[in-house]
Short mmCIF file of C-alpha atoms in Angstrom, two decimals:
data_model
loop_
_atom_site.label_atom_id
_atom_site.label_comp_id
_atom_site.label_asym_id
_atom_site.label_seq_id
_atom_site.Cartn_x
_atom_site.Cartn_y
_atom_site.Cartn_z
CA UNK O 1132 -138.51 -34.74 -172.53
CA UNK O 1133 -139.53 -38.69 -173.04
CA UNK O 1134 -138.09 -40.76 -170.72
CA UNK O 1135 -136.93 -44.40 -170.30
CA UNK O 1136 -140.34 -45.02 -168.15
CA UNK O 1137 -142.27 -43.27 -170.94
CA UNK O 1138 -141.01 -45.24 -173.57
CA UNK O 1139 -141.89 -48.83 -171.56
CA UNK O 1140 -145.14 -47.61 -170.82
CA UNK O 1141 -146.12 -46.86 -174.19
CA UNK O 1142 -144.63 -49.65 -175.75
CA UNK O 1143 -146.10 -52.11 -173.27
CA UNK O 1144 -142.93 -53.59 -172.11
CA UNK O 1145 -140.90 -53.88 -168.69
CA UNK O 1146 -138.74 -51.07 -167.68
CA UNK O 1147 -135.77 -53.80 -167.76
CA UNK O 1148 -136.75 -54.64 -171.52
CA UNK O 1149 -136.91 -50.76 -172.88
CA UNK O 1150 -133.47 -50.27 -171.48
CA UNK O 1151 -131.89 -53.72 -172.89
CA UNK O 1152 -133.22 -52.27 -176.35
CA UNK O 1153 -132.15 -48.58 -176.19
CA UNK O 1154 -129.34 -48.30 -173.55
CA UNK O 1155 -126.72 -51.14 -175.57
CA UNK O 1156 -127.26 -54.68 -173.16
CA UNK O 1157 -125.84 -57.65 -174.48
CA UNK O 1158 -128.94 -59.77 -173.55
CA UNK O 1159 -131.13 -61.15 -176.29
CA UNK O 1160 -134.83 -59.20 -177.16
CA UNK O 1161 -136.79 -60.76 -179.67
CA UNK O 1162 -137.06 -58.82 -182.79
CA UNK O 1163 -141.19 -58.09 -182.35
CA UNK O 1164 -140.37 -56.57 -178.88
CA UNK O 1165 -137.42 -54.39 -180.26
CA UNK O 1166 -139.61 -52.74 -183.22
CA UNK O 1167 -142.09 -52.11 -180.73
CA UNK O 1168 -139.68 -50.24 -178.11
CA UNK O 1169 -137.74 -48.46 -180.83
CA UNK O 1170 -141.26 -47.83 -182.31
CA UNK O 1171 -142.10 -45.86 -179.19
CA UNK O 1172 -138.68 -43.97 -178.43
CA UNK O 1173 -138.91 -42.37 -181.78
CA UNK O 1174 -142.53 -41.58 -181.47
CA UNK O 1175 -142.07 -39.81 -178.00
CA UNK O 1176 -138.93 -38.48 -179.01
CA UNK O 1177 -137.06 -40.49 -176.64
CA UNK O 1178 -132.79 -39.76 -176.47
CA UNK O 1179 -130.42 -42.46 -175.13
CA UNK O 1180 -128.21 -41.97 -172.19
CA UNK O 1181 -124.81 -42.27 -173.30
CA UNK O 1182 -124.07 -43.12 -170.13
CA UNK O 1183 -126.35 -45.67 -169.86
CA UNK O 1184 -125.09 -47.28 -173.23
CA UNK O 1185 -121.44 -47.37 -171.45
CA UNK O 1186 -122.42 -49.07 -168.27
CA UNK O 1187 -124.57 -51.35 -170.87
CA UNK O 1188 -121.54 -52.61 -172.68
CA UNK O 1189 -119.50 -52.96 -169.44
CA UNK O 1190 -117.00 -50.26 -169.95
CA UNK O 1191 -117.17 -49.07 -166.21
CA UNK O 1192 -114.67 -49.98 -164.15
CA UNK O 1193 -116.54 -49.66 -160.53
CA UNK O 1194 -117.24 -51.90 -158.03
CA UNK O 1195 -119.51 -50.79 -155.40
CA UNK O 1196 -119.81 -53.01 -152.61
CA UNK O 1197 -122.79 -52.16 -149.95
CA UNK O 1198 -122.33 -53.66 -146.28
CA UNK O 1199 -124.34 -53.91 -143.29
CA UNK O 1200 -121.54 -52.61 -140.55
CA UNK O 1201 -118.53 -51.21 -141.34
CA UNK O 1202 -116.70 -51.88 -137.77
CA UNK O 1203 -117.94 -55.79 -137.68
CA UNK O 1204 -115.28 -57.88 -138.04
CA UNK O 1205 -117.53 -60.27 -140.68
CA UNK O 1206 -118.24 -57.76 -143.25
CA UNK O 1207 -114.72 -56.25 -143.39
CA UNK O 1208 -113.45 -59.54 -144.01
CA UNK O 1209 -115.85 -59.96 -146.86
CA UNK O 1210 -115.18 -56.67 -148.39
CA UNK O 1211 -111.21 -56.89 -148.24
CA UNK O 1212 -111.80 -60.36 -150.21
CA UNK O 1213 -114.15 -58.37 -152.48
CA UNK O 1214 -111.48 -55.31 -153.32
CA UNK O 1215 -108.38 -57.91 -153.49
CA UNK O 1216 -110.63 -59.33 -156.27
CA UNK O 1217 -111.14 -55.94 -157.68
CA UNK O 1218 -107.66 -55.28 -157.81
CA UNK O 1219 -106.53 -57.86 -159.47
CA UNK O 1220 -109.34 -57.27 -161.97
CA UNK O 1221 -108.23 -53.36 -162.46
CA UNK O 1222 -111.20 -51.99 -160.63
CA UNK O 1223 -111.92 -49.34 -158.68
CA UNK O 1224 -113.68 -49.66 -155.41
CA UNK O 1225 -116.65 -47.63 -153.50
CA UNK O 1226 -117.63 -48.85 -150.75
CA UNK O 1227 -121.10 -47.81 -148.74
CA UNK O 1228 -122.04 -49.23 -145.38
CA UNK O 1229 -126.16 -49.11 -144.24
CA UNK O 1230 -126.31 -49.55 -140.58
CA UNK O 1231 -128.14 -52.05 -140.61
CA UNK O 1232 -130.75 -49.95 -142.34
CA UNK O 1233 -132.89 -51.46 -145.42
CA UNK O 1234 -133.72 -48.59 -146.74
CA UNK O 1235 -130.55 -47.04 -146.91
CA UNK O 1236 -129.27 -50.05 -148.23
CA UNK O 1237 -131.72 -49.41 -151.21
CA UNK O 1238 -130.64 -45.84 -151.36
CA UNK O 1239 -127.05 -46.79 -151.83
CA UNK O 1240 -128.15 -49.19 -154.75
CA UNK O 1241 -130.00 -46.10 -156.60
CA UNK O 1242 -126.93 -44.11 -156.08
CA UNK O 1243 -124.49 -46.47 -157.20
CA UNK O 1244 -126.62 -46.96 -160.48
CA UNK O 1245 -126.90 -42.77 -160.73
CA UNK O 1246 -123.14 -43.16 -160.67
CA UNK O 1247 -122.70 -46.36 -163.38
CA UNK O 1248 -121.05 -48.62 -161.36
CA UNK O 1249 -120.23 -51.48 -163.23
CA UNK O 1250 -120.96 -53.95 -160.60
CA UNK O 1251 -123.01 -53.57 -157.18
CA UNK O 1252 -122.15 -56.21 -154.18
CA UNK O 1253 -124.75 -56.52 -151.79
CA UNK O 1254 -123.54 -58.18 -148.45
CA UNK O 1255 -125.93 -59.02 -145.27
CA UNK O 1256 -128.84 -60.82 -144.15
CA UNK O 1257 -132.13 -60.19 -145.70
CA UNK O 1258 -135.24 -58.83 -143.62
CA UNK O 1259 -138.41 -60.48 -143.11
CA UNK O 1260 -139.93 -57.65 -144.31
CA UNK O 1261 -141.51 -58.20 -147.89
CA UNK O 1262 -142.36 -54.96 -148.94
CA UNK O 1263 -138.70 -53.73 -148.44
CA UNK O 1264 -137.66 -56.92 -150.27
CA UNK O 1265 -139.71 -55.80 -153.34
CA UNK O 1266 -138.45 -52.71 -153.21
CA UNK O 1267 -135.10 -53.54 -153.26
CA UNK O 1268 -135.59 -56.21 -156.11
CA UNK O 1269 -137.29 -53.56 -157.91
CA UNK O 1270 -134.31 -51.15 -157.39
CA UNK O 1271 -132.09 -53.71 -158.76
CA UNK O 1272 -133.99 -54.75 -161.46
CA UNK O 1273 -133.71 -51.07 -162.40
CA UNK O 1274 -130.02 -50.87 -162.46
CA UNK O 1275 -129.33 -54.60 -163.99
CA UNK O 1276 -131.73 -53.14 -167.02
CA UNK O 1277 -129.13 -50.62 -167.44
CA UNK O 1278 -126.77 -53.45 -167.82
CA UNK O 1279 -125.45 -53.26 -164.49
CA UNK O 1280 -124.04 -56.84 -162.43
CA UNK O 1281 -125.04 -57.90 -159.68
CA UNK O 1282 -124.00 -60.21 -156.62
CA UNK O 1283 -125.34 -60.67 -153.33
CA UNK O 1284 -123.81 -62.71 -149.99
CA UNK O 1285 -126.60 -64.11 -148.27
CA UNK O 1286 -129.83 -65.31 -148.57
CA UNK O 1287 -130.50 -66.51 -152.41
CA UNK O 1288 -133.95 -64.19 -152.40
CA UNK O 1289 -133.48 -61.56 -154.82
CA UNK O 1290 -132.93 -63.42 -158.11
CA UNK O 1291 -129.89 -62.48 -158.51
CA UNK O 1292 -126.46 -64.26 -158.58
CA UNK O 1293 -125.74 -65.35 -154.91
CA UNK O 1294 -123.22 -66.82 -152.32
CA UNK O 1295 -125.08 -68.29 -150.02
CA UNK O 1296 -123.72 -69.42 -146.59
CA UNK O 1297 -124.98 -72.42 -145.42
CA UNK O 1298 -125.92 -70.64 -142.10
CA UNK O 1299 -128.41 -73.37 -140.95
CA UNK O 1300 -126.44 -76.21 -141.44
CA UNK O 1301 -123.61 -74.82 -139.84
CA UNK O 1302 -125.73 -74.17 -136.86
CA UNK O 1303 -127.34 -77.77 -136.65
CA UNK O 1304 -123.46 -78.91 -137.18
CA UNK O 1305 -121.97 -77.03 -134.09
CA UNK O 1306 -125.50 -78.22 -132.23
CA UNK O 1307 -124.69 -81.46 -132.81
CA UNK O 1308 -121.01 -81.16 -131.96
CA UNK O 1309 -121.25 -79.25 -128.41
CA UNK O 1310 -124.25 -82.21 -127.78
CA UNK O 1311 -121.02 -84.90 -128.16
CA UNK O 1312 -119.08 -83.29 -125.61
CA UNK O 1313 -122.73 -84.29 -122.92
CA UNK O 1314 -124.05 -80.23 -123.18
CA UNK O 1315 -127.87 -81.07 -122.65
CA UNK O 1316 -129.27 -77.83 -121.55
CA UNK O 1317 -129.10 -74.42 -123.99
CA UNK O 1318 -129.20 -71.18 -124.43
CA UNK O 1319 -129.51 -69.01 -127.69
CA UNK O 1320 -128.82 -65.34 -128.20
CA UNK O 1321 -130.85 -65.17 -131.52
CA UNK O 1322 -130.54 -61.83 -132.64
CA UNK O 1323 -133.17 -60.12 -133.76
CA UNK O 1324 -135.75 -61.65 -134.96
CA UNK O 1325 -136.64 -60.04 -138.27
CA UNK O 1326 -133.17 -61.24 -139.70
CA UNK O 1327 -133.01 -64.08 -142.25
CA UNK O 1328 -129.95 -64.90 -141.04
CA UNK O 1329 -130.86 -64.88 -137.32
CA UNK O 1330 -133.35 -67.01 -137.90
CA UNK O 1331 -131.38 -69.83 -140.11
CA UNK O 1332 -128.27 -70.03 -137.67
CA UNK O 1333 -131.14 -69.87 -134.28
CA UNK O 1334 -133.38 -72.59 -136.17
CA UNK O 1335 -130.48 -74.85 -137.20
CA UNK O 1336 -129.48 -75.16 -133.87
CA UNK O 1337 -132.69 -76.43 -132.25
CA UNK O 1338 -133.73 -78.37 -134.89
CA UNK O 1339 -130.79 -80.36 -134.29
CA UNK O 1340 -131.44 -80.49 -130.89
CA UNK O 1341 -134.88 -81.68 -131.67
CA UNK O 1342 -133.32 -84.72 -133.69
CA UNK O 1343 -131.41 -85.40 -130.95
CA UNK O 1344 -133.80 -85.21 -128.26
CA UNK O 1345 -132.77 -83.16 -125.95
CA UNK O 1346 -134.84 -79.65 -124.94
CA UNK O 1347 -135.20 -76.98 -127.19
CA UNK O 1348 -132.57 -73.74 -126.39
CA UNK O 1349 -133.75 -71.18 -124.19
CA UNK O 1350 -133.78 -68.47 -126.65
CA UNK O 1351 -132.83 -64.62 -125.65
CA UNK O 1352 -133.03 -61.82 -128.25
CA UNK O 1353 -130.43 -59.14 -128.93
CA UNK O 1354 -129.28 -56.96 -131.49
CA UNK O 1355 -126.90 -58.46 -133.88
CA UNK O 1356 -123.70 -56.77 -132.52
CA UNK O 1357 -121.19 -57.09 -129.47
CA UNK O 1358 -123.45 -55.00 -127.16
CA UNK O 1359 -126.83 -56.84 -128.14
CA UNK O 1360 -124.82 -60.09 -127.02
CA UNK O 1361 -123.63 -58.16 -123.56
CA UNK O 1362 -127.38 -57.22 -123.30
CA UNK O 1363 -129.07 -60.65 -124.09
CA UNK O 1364 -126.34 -62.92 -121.70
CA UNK O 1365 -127.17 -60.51 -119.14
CA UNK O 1366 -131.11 -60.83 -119.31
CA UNK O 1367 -130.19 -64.88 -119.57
CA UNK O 1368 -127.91 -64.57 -116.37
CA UNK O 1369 -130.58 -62.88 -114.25
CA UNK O 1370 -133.31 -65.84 -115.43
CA UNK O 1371 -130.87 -68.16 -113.21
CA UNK O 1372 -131.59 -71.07 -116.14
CA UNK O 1373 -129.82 -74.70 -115.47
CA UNK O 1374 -127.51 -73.73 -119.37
CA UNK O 1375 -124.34 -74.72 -119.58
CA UNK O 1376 -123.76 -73.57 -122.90
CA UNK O 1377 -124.49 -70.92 -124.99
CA UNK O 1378 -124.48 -70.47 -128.90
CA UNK O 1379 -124.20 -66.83 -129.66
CA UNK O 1380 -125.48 -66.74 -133.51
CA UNK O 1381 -122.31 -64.27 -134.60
CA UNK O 1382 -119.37 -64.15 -133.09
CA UNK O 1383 -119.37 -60.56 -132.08
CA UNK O 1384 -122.39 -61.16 -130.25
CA UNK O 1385 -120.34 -63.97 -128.18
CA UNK O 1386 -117.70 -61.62 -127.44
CA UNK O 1387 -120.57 -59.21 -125.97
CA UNK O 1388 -121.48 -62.45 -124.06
CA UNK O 1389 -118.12 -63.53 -122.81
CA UNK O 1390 -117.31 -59.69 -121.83
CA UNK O 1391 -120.90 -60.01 -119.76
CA UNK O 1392 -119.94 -63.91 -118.05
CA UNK O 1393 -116.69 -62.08 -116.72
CA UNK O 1394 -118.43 -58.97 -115.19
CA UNK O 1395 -121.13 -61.33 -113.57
CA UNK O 1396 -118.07 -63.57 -111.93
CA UNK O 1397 -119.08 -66.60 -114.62
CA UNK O 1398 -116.16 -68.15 -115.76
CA UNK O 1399 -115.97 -69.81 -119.15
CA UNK O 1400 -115.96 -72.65 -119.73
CA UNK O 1401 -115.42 -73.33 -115.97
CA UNK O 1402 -119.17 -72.48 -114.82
CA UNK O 1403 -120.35 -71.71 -118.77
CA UNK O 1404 -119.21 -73.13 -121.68
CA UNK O 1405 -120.03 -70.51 -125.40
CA UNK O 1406 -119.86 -70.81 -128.70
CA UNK O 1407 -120.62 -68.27 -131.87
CA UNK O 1408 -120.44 -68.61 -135.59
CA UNK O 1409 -118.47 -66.70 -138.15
CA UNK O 1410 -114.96 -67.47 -137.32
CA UNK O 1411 -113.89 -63.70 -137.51
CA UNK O 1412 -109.95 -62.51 -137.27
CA UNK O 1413 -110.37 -60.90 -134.11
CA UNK O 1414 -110.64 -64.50 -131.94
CA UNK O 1415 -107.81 -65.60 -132.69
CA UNK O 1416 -106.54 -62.87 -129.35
CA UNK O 1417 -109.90 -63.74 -127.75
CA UNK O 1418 -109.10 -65.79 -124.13
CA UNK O 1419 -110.51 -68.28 -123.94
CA UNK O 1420 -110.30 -69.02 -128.07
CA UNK O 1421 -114.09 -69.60 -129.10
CA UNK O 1422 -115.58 -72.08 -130.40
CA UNK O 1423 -117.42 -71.32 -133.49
CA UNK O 1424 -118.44 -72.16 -136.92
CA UNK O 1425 -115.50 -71.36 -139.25
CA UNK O 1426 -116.98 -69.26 -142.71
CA UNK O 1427 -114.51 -68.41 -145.34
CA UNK O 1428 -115.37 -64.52 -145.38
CA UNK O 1429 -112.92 -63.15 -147.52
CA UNK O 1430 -113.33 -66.18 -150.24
CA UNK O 1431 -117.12 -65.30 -150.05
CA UNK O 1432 -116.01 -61.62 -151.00
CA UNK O 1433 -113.57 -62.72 -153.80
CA UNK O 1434 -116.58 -65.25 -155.34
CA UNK O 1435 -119.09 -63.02 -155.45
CA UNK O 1436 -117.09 -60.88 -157.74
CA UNK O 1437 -116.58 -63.60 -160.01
CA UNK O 1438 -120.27 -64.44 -160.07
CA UNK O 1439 -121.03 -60.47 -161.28
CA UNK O 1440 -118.14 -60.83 -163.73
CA UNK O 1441 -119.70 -64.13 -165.11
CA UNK O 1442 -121.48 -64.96 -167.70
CA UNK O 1443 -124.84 -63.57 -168.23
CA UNK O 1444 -128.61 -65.42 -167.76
CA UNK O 1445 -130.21 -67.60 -165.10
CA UNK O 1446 -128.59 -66.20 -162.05
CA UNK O 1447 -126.43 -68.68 -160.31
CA UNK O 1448 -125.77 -69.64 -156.67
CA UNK O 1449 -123.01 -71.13 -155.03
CA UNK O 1450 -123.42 -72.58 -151.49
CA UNK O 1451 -120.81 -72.07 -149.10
CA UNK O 1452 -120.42 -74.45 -146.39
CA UNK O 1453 -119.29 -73.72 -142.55
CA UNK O 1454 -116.41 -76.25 -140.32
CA UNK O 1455 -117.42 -76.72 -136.65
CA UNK O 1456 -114.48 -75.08 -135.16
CA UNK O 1457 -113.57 -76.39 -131.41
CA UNK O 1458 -111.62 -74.51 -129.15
CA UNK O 1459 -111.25 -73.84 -125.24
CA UNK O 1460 -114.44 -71.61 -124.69
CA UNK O 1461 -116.21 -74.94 -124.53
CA UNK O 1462 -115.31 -77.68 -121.96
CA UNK O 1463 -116.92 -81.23 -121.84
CA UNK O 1464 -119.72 -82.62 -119.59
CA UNK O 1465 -119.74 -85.65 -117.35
CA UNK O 1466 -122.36 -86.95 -115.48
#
């Protein structure tokens, strides 16, 4: 039996295009393109997925929304902003996490297409890793052909419609801010360091140091979770630096840190002052309360719906900027 592939190959079109012409989308083909494809289906005997044709003219009612970590504090927050948006749009929710694994992250996006979701929210930093990229851009070019929406939260890479979190300047911000209060000497625990995200928040940060002239952060790696922050403060700790602050570039890799300070007899702020990014629910029973940079998660959950539910063409991306957040984990410096 002919399939979909079949019928773009020998009509000389993109997979995207064959399925926009047999499968029901409402975006435009021009009318030498569509006698060409329907040209071919009939010739090879091709047989449209009624399934397909429903997901095509948006009568599914799914949302599936993919996440990085389940049991980090960030992504929940997104996702409960996602499904209150769902709700009050009389969806129905699936919701897949990838451990922090790209290619079960593009897995999930081929199964959610097997299974016609109507809409697929992607939420996490990108890799540095361009063949995975590809792949995944190929994976959703497969499903949008269907007639499948998209959204993603994070870095505005995959040409689709984005909310992107203005990660850098938030870092160069809280930089600038911790600087005011006479911080001169720092310490970064950058994640890792294949992370797009990891590197915007780490880079923000000491370029603003750079335009301020002081020296650039001494910069420890960790994974991007509360035990990679335990793990990095400790390697920073046993370096015996002159720091006196720390930016941790999530907040659940601070908490990692502050848990490590304690165990190592380093008060904060007393003898260390720390700071994350994020602004997740779980500081506010944090002691000392931590300074970080405040992102509205579940708003960045809620929009990204709304940007799959939108209009169709050029994808769109709306920027969502971070508030420098000060609170007791950092104290100021005299002399």
């Amino acid at each position: 039996m002919a399939t979909l592939e079949d019928v773009a190959r020998h009509a000389g079109v993109s997979l995207a295009t064959a399925s926009r012409v047999l499968n029901g989308s409402t975006r435009h083909v021009g009318a030498a393109m569509r006698e060409r494809v329907e040209f071919s289906a009939a010739k090879l005997g091709y047989r449209v997925d009624a399934a397909a044709q429903t997901l095509a003219r948006g009568a599914s009612n799914v949302v599936g929304i993919v996440i990085q970590d389940l049991t980090d504090p960030y992504f929940a927050a997104i996702a409960d902003g996602a499904i209150r948006a769902a709700d009050g749009h009389d969806m129905v929710v699936t919701l897949g996490t990838t451990y922090r694994d790209p290619e079960r992250e593009i897995a999930l996006v081929a199964t959610l297409n097997a299974q016609r979701a109507r809409v697929v929210l992607i939420a996490g930093s990108r890799v540095t890793d361009e063949a995975v990229l590809r792949r995944l851009r190929a994976e959703l070019d497969v499903y949008r052909a269907g007639g499948g929406r998209v959204a993603v939260i994070g870095q505005d890479i995959l040409g689709t419609d984005t909310v992107a979190p203005l990660n850098r300047e938030g870092a160069y911000d809280l930089a600038v801010a911790l600087a005011g209060l006479g911080h001169r000497r720092f310490a970064t625990l950058a994640g890792p360091s294949n992370l797009l995200t990891a590197i915007d928040r780490a880079g923000g940060f000491a370029a603003a140091l750079s335009d301020l002239g002081l020296p650039p952060p001494l910069v420890v790696r960790g994974a991007f979770d509360r035990d990679g922050g335990h793990a990095a403060t400790c390697e920073l700790l046993a370096l015996r630096s002159d720091v006196t602050c720390v930016f941790a570039v999530t907040d659940v890799m601070a908490t990692g840190a502050l848990a490590a300070l304690r165990e190592n007899g380093v008060e904060v702020p007393r003898d260390m002052s720390l700071a994350g990014f994020d602004d997740i629910a779980p500081l506010r029973d944090l002691v000392p309360s931590l300074t970080t940079v405040r992102l509205p998660l579940a708003r960045m959950g809620s929009l990204a719906l709304d940007l799959a539910l939108g209009h169709e063409g050029v994808p769109r991306r709306e920027t969502v900027g971070g508030e420098v957040v000060l609170r007791d984990s950092v104290r100021p410096v005299t002399g």
